[in-house]
Short mmCIF file of C-alpha atoms in Angstrom, two decimals:
data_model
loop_
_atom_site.label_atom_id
_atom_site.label_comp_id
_atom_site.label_asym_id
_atom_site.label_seq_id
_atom_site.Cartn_x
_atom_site.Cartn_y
_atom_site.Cartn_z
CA UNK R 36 3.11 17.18 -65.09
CA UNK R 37 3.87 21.11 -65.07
CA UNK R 38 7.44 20.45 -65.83
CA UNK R 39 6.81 17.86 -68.66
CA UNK R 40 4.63 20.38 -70.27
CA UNK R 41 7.06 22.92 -69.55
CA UNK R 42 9.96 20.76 -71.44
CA UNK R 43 7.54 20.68 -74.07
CA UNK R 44 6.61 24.47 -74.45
CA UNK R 45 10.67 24.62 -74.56
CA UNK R 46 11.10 22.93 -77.25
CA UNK R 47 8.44 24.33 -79.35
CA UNK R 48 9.22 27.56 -78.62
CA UNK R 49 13.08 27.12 -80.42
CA UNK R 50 11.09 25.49 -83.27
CA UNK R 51 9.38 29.18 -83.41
CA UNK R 52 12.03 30.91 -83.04
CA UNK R 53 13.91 29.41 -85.64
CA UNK R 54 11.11 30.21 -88.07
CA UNK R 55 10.58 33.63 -86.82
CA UNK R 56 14.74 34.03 -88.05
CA UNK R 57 13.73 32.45 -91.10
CA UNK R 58 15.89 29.60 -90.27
CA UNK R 59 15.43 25.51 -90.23
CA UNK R 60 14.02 24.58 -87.42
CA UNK R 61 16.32 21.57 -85.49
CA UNK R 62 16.33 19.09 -82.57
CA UNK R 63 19.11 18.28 -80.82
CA UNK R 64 19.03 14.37 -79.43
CA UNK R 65 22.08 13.26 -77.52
CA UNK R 66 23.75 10.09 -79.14
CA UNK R 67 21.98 7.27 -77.23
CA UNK R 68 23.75 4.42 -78.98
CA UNK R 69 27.34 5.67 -79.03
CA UNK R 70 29.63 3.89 -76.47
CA UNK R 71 31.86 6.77 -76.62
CA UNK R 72 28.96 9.12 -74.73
CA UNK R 73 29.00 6.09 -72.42
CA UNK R 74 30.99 5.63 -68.89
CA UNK R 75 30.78 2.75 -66.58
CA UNK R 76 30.13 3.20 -62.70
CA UNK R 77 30.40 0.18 -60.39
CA UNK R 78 27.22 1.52 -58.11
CA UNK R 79 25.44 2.14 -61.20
CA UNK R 80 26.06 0.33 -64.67
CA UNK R 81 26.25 2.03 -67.63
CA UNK R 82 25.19 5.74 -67.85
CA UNK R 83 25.72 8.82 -70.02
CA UNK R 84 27.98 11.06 -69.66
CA UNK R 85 27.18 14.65 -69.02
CA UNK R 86 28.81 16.26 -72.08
CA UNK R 87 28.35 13.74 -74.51
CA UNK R 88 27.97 14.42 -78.40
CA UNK R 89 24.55 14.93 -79.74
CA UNK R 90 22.72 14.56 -83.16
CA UNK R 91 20.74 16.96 -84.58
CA UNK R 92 17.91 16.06 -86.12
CA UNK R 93 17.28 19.13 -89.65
CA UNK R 94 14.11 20.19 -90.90
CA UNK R 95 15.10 21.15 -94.05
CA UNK R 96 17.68 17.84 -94.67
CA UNK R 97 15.38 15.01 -96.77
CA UNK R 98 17.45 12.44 -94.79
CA UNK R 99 16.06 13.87 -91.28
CA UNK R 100 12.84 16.13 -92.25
CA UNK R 101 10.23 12.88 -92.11
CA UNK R 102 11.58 12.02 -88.45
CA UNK R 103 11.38 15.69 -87.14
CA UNK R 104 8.09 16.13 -87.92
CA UNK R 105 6.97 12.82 -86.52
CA UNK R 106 9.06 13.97 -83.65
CA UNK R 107 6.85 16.61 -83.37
CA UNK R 108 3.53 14.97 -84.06
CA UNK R 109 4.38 12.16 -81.27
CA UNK R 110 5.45 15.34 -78.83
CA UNK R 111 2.18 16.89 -79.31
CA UNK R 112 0.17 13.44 -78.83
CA UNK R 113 2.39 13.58 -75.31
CA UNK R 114 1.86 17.00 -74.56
CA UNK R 115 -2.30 16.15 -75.15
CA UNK R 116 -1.78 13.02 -72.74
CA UNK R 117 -0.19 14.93 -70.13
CA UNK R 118 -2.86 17.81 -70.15
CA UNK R 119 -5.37 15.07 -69.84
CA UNK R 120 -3.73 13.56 -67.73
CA UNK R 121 -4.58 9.81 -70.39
CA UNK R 122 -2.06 7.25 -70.90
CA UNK R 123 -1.36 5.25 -73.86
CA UNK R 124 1.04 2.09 -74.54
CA UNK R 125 3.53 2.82 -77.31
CA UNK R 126 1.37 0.20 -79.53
CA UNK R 127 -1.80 2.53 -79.39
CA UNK R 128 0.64 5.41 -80.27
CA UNK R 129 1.88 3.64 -83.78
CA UNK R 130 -1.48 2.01 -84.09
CA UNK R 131 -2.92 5.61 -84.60
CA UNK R 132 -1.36 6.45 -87.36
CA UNK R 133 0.64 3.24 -88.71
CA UNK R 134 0.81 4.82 -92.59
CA UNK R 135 2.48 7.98 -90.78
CA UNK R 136 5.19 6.34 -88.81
CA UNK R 137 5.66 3.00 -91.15
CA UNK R 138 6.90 0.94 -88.13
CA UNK R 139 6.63 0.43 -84.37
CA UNK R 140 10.22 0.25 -84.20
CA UNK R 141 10.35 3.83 -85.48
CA UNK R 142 7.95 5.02 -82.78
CA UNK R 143 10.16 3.04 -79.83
CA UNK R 144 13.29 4.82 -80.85
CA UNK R 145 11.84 8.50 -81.09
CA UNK R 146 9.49 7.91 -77.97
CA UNK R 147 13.20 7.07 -76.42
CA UNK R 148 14.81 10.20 -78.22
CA UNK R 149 12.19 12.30 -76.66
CA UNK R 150 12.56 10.99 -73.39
CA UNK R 151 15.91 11.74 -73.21
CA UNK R 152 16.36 14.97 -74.91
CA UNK R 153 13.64 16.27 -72.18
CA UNK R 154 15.61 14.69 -69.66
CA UNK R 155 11.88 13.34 -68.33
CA UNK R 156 11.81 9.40 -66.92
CA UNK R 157 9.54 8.25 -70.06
CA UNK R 158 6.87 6.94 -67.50
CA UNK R 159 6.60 10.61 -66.48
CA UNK R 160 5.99 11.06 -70.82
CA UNK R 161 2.22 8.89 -70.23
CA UNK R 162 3.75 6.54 -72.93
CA UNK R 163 3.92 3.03 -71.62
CA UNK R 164 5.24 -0.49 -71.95
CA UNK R 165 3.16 -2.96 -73.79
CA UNK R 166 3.25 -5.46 -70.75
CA UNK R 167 5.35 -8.80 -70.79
CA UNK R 168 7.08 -9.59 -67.79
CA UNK R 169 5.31 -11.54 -64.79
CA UNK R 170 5.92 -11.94 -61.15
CA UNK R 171 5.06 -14.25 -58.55
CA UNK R 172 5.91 -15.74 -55.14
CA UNK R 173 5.76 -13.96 -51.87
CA UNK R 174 4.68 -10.49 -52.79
CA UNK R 175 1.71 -8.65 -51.48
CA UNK R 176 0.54 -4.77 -52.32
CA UNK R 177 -2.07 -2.29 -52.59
CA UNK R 178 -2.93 -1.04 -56.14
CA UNK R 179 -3.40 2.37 -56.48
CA UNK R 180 -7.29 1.72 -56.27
CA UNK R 181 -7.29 0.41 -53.16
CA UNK R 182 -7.15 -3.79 -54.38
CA UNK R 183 -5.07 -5.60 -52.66
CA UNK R 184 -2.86 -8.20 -53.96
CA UNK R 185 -1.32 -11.29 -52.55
CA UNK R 186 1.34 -13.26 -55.48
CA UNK R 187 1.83 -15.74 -52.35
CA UNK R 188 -0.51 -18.32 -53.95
CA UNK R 189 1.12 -20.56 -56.49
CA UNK R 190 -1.83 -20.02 -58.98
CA UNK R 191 -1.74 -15.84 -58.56
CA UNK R 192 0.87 -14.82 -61.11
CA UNK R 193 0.90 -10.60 -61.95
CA UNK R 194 1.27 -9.66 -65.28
CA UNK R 195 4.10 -6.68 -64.71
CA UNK R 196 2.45 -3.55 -65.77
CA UNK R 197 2.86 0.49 -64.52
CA UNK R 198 0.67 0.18 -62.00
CA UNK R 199 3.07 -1.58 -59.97
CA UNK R 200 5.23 1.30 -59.91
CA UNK R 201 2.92 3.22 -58.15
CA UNK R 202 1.31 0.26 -55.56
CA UNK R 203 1.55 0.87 -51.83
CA UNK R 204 2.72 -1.29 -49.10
CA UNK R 205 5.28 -3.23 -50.47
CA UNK R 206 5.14 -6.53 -48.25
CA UNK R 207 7.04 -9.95 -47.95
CA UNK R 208 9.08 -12.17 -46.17
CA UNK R 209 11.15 -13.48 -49.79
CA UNK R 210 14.33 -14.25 -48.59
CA UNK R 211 15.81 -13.34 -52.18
CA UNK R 212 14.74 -12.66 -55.99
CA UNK R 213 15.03 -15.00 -59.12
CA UNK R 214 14.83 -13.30 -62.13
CA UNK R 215 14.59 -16.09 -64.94
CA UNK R 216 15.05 -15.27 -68.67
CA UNK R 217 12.15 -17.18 -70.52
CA UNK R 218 8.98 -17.81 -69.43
CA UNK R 219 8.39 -21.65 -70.24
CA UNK R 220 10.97 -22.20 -66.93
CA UNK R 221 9.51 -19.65 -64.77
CA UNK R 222 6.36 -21.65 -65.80
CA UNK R 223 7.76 -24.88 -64.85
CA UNK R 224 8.92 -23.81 -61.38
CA UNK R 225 5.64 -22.40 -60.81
CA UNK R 226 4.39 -26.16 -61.17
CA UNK R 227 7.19 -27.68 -59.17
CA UNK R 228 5.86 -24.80 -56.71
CA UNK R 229 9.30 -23.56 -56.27
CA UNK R 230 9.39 -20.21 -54.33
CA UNK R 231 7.72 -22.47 -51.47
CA UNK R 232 9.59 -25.07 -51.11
CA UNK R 233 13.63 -24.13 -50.89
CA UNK R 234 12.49 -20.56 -49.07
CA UNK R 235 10.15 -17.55 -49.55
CA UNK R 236 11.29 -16.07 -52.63
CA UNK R 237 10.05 -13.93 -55.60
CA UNK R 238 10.18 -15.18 -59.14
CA UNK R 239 10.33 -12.57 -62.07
CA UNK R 240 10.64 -13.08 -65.79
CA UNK R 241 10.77 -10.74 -68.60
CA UNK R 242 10.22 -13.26 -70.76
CA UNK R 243 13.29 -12.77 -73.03
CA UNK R 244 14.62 -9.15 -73.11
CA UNK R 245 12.92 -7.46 -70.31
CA UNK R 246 10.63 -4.38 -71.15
CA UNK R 247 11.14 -0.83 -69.30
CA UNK R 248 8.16 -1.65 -66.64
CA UNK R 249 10.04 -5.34 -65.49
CA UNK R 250 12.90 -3.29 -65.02
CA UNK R 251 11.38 -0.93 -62.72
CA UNK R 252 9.76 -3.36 -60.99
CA UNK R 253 13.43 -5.44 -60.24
CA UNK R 254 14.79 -2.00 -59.08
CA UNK R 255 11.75 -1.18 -56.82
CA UNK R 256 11.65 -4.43 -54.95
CA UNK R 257 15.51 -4.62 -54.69
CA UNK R 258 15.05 -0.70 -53.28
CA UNK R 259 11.86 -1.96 -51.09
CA UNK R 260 13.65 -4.82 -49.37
CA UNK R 261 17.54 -5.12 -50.17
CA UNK R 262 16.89 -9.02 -50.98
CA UNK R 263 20.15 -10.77 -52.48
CA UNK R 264 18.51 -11.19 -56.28
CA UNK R 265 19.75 -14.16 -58.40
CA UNK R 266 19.64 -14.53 -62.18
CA UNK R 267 18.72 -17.49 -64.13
CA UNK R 268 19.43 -17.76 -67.86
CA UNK R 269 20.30 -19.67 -70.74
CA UNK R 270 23.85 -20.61 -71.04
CA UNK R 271 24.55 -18.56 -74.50
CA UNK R 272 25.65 -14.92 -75.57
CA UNK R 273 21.79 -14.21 -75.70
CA UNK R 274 21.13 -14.60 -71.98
CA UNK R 275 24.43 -13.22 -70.66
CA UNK R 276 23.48 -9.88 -72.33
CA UNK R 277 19.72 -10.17 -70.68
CA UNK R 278 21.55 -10.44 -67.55
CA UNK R 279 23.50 -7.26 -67.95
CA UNK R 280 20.89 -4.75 -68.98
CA UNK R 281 19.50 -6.28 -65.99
CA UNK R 282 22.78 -5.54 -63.59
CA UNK R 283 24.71 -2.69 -65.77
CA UNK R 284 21.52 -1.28 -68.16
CA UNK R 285 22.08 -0.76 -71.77
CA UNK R 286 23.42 1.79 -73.96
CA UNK R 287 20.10 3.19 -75.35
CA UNK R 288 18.56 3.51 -72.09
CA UNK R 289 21.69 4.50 -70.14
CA UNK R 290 20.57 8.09 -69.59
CA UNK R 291 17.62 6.45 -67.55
CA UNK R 292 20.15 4.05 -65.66
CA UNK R 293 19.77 5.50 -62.48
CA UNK R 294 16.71 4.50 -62.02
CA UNK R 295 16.80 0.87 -63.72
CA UNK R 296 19.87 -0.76 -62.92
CA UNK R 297 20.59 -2.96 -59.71
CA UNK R 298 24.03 -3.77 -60.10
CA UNK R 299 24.27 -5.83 -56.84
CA UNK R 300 22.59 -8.85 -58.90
CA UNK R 301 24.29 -12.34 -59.10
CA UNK R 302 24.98 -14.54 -61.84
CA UNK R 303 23.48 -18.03 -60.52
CA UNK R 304 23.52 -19.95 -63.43
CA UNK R 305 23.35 -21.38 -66.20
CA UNK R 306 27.04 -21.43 -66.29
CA UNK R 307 29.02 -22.22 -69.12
CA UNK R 308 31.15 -24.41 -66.33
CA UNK R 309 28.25 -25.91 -65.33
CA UNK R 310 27.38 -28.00 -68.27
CA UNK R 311 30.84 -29.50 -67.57
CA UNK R 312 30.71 -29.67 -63.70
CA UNK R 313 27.32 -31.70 -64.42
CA UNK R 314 28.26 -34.06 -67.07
CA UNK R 315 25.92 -32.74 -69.78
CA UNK R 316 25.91 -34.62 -72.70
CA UNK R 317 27.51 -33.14 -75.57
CA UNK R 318 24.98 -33.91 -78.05
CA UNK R 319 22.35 -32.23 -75.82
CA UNK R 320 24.65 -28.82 -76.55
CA UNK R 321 24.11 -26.20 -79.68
CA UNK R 322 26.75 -25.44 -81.66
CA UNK R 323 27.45 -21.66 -81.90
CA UNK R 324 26.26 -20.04 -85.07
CA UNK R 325 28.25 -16.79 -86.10
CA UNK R 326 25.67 -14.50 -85.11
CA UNK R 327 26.77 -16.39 -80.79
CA UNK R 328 30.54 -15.67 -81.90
CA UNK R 329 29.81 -11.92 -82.94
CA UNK R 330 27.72 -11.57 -79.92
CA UNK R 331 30.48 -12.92 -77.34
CA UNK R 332 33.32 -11.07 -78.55
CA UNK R 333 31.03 -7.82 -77.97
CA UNK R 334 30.13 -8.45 -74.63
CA UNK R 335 33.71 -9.34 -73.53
CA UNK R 336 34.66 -6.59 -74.80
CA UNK R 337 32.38 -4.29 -72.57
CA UNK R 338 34.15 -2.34 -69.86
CA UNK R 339 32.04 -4.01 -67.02
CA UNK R 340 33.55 -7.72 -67.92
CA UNK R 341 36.86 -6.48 -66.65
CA UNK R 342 35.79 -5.65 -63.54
CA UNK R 343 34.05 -9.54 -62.87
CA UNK R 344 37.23 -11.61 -63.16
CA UNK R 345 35.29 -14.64 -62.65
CA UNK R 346 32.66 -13.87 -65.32
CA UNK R 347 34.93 -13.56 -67.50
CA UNK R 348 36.35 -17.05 -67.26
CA UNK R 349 32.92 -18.24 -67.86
CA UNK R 350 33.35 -16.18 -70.78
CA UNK R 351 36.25 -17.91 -71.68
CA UNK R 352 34.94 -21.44 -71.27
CA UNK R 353 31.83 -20.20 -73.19
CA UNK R 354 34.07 -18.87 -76.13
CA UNK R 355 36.81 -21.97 -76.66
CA UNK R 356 33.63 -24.78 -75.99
CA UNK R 357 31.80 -22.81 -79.17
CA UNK R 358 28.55 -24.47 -77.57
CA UNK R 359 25.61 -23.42 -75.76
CA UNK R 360 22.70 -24.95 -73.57
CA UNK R 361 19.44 -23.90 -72.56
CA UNK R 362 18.23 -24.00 -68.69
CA UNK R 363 15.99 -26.91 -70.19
CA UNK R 364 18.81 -29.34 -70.79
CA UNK R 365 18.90 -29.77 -66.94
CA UNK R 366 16.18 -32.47 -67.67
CA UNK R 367 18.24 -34.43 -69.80
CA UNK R 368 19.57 -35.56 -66.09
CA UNK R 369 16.42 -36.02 -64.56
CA UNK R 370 12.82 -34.03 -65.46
CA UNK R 371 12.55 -32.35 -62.30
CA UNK R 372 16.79 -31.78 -61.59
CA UNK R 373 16.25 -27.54 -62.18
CA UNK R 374 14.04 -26.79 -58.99
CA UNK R 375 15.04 -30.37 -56.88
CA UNK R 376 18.98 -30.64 -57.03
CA UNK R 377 20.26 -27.34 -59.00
CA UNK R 378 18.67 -24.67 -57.92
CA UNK R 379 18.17 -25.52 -54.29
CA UNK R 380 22.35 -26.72 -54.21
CA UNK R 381 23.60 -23.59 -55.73
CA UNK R 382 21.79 -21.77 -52.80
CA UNK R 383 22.72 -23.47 -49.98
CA UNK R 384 26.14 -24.03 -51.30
CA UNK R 385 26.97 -20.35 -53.05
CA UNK R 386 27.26 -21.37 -56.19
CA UNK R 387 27.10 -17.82 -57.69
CA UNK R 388 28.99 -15.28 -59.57
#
């Protein structure tokens, strides 16, 4: 807390100085989003480089001045939190002043700004995650409180939030992770009560694009137990690049990546070879729409495809088909083929990338 508040104090103290010079006050924000400031490490994803180019953000520019004084405000409201030692979700943050800051994207992006111009984890800032993700399977911890809880029942699933960053005797006996990319299939093989049947396991889904909390959570039970984790995501553009920030992070958070990246993860499907493999019906394919194309190109592009040779064949297949399938076309072979034949083959048999 003393060294947040310190970072703080820093800052506000160049903000005086400048005025005490009689000169515009300005932040300087590294360039989060800029794949030049951005170098790629096998044993960690992608992270920032040491000397990479900044912004600065003017008080006395009309393009800039609104967002350095809301830089401030939200730096004060952190600096208050910290003190008092109160939390708040980024939500309540825009939600107390929603005229001031005009959207909650605007608060997401400066809260990350902040966090990285401090050089402070943005847990450590009080500001947290609206929850999403959930977790199940054979997990059981203390809370902080002193409640004990056991995911092993199929009924018990956790809604991922901080507190599970700070819980207490980590146990299970999960012979590997599945992180799944939408919730209506983690759902599912709840009901087909799939982390009992093919081996102890733990299921995670960030329901879409995973929030900074599911992240955590994947790289504090991979640190915890050293479990072989699997992925499981729609066969389009959209899921490979879930997977990634996953396994290599992503740009804007890439200053953070050391503590949210497990690169050791494994691509277990769906696979773009797959759909042929299994004799999926054309028609129960989606044609790519231009937004897929644009999408694919980027990603192959990315300096951590080159280094997964047989990713980027699924790539390939991906990119000359022009079609994509969701995990849910699996039942167009039989309703329960995802947890019964697929899932439970490509284990036993290594069918992973």
């Amino acid at each position: 807390s003393s060294e947040v508040l310190e970072a703080i104090e820093n800052v506000i103290q160049g903000v005086l100085q400048s005025l005490a010079q009689k000169k515009a006050p300005v932040l300087t924000v590294a360039n989060r989003t800029d794949w030049r400031n951005i170098e790629f490490k096998d044993s960690v994803g992608l992270q920032m480089i040491p000397c990479s180019t900044a912004k600065q953000i003017r008080s006395d520019c009309p393009q800039s001045a609104k967002r350095f004084a809301l830089m401030l405000k939200i730096l004060s409201m952190i600096y208050k939190m910290v003190q008092s030692n109160t939390y708040a979700t980024k939500r309540d943050i825009y939600y107390s002043d929603t005229l001031l800051f005009g959207s909650q994207s605007v608060v997401d992006q400066i809260i990350n700004d902040i966090s990285c111009m401090l050089k402070i984890p943005r847990r450590s800032l009080h500001v947290l995650s609206t929850t999403k993700g959930f977790v199940a399977g054979n997990l059981c911890y203390t809370e902080e409180d002193g409640t004990k809880v056991n995911c092993t029942c199929s009924a018990t699933v956790c809604i991922i939030n901080h507190k599970h960053l700070n819980t207490k005797d980590l146990t299970s006996r999960a012979k590997f992770m599945l992180i799944v990319e939408k919730d209506a299939t983690f759902q599912r093989l709840l009901d087909d009560d799939f982390f009992n049947k093919v081996s102890p396991c733990i299921m995670i889904t960030g329901r879409g694009i995973p929030d900074l909390n599911t992240r955590l959570l994947v790289r504090k039970l991979w640190d915890s137990f050293q479990i072989p984790i699997f992925t499981l995501m729609d066969a389009d553009p959209h899921g490979v690049e879930i997977m990634c920030i996953y396994k290599y992070g992503s740009v804007s958070m890439s200053f953070e990546a050391h503590h949210l990246t497990v690169p050791s993860i494994k691509w277990l499907g769906l696979l773009p070879s797959d759909l042929e493999r299994l004799n999926i019906c054309k028609d129960a394919l989606i044609p790519f729409t231009k937004q897929d194309q644009n999408k694919l190109a980027s990603i192959q592009k990315r300096p951590y495809i080159a280094c997964q040779p047989l990713w980027k064949k699924e790539l390939e297949i991906m990119a000359a088909s022009k079609l994509k399938a969701e995990i849910q076309v699996l039942t167009s072979l039989s309703s329960d083929y995802l947890s019964r034949v697929y899932l439970p083959n490509k284990l036993q048999f290594g069918g992973w990338l």
